[in-house]
Amino acid sequence: MGILNRSLLFVYTLFFGVLCAGIVALCLHIVPERVVLNEYDYLANQWQTGAVAGVFLLVSVHLLLCSLSGSRSKEINAKELLVVQGATGQVNVSLAAIRDMAERLSASVHGVRMAKAKALVERRKDEGDFLKLDIRLEIGQERGIAAISDDVRTQVGRYVTQAAGIDNVELAVSVQGIASGVAVKKRRIR
């Protein structure tokens, strides 16, 4: 749901919440009946009442159609794509693919227990698209932090520049946790 629909839903819900509170006040006789009838007569003779009711009717129909519309195909928007110049033209690379690749390569380095990556594309007018990779690691105690970080930086950097063909990349590696004990990797039976 987009920001416009969320805003409409907020105003719509707030209005009907206040309306329901007023109805509860009427049922509990908190507001005298003569005051309610006087306000009703005044509102019924104003053109603004009809205009506000029409706007709320349109908002109701819009929100109803939004709720009944089928799920749209999940297309990747422009912020989630990185444009790479190939030999025969431009290629769009998904940030999810780069993120998954960085996590797999990082996890394959000896000493890394778990890797999470975040990828962000920065649009620069002079240089074109600029990729920022932030890799967060949980490592074991069998190797030094600097050696593991250098290996991760080398592996991911080599893949990004050679295989993916992305020259403009900023790679940040941070250690978020150090696990104790010996890691036992189980092999999967296929």
mmCIF file of C-alpha atoms in Angstrom, residues 10-12 25 32 43 51 74 89 95 113 117-118 120 132 140 145 148 155 161 181:
data_model
loop_
_atom_site.group_PDB
_atom_site.id
_atom_site.type_symbol
_atom_site.label_atom_id
_atom_site.label_comp_id
_atom_site.label_asym_id
_atom_site.label_seq_id
_atom_site.Cartn_x
_atom_site.Cartn_y
_atom_site.Cartn_z
ATOM 1 C CA PHE A 10 -5.438 7.120 8.423
ATOM 2 C CA VAL A 11 -7.812 10.074 7.892
ATOM 3 C CA TYR A 12 -10.688 7.733 7.078
ATOM 4 C CA ALA A 25 -22.069 9.458 23.476
ATOM 5 C CA PRO A 32 -28.878 16.102 25.230
ATOM 6 C CA LEU A 43 -25.738 20.414 9.138
ATOM 7 C CA ALA A 51 -19.413 17.784 -0.200
ATOM 8 C CA LYS A 74 6.388 -7.990 -7.877
ATOM 9 C CA GLY A 89 24.939 -2.750 -24.038
ATOM 10 C CA LEU A 95 20.527 -5.802 -5.743
ATOM 11 C CA ARG A 113 29.856 -18.562 10.820
ATOM 12 C CA ALA A 117 24.844 -8.250 3.449
ATOM 13 C CA LYS A 118 23.119 -5.005 2.542
ATOM 14 C CA LEU A 120 22.620 0.056 -1.903
ATOM 15 C CA LYS A 132 27.736 0.180 -1.641
ATOM 16 C CA GLY A 140 34.575 -18.007 15.065
ATOM 17 C CA ILE A 145 39.468 -10.875 12.738
ATOM 18 C CA ILE A 148 38.933 -13.082 8.006
ATOM 19 C CA GLN A 155 36.696 -12.701 -2.333
ATOM 20 C CA THR A 161 34.802 -6.490 -10.217
ATOM 21 C CA GLY A 181 33.358 -23.273 20.136
#
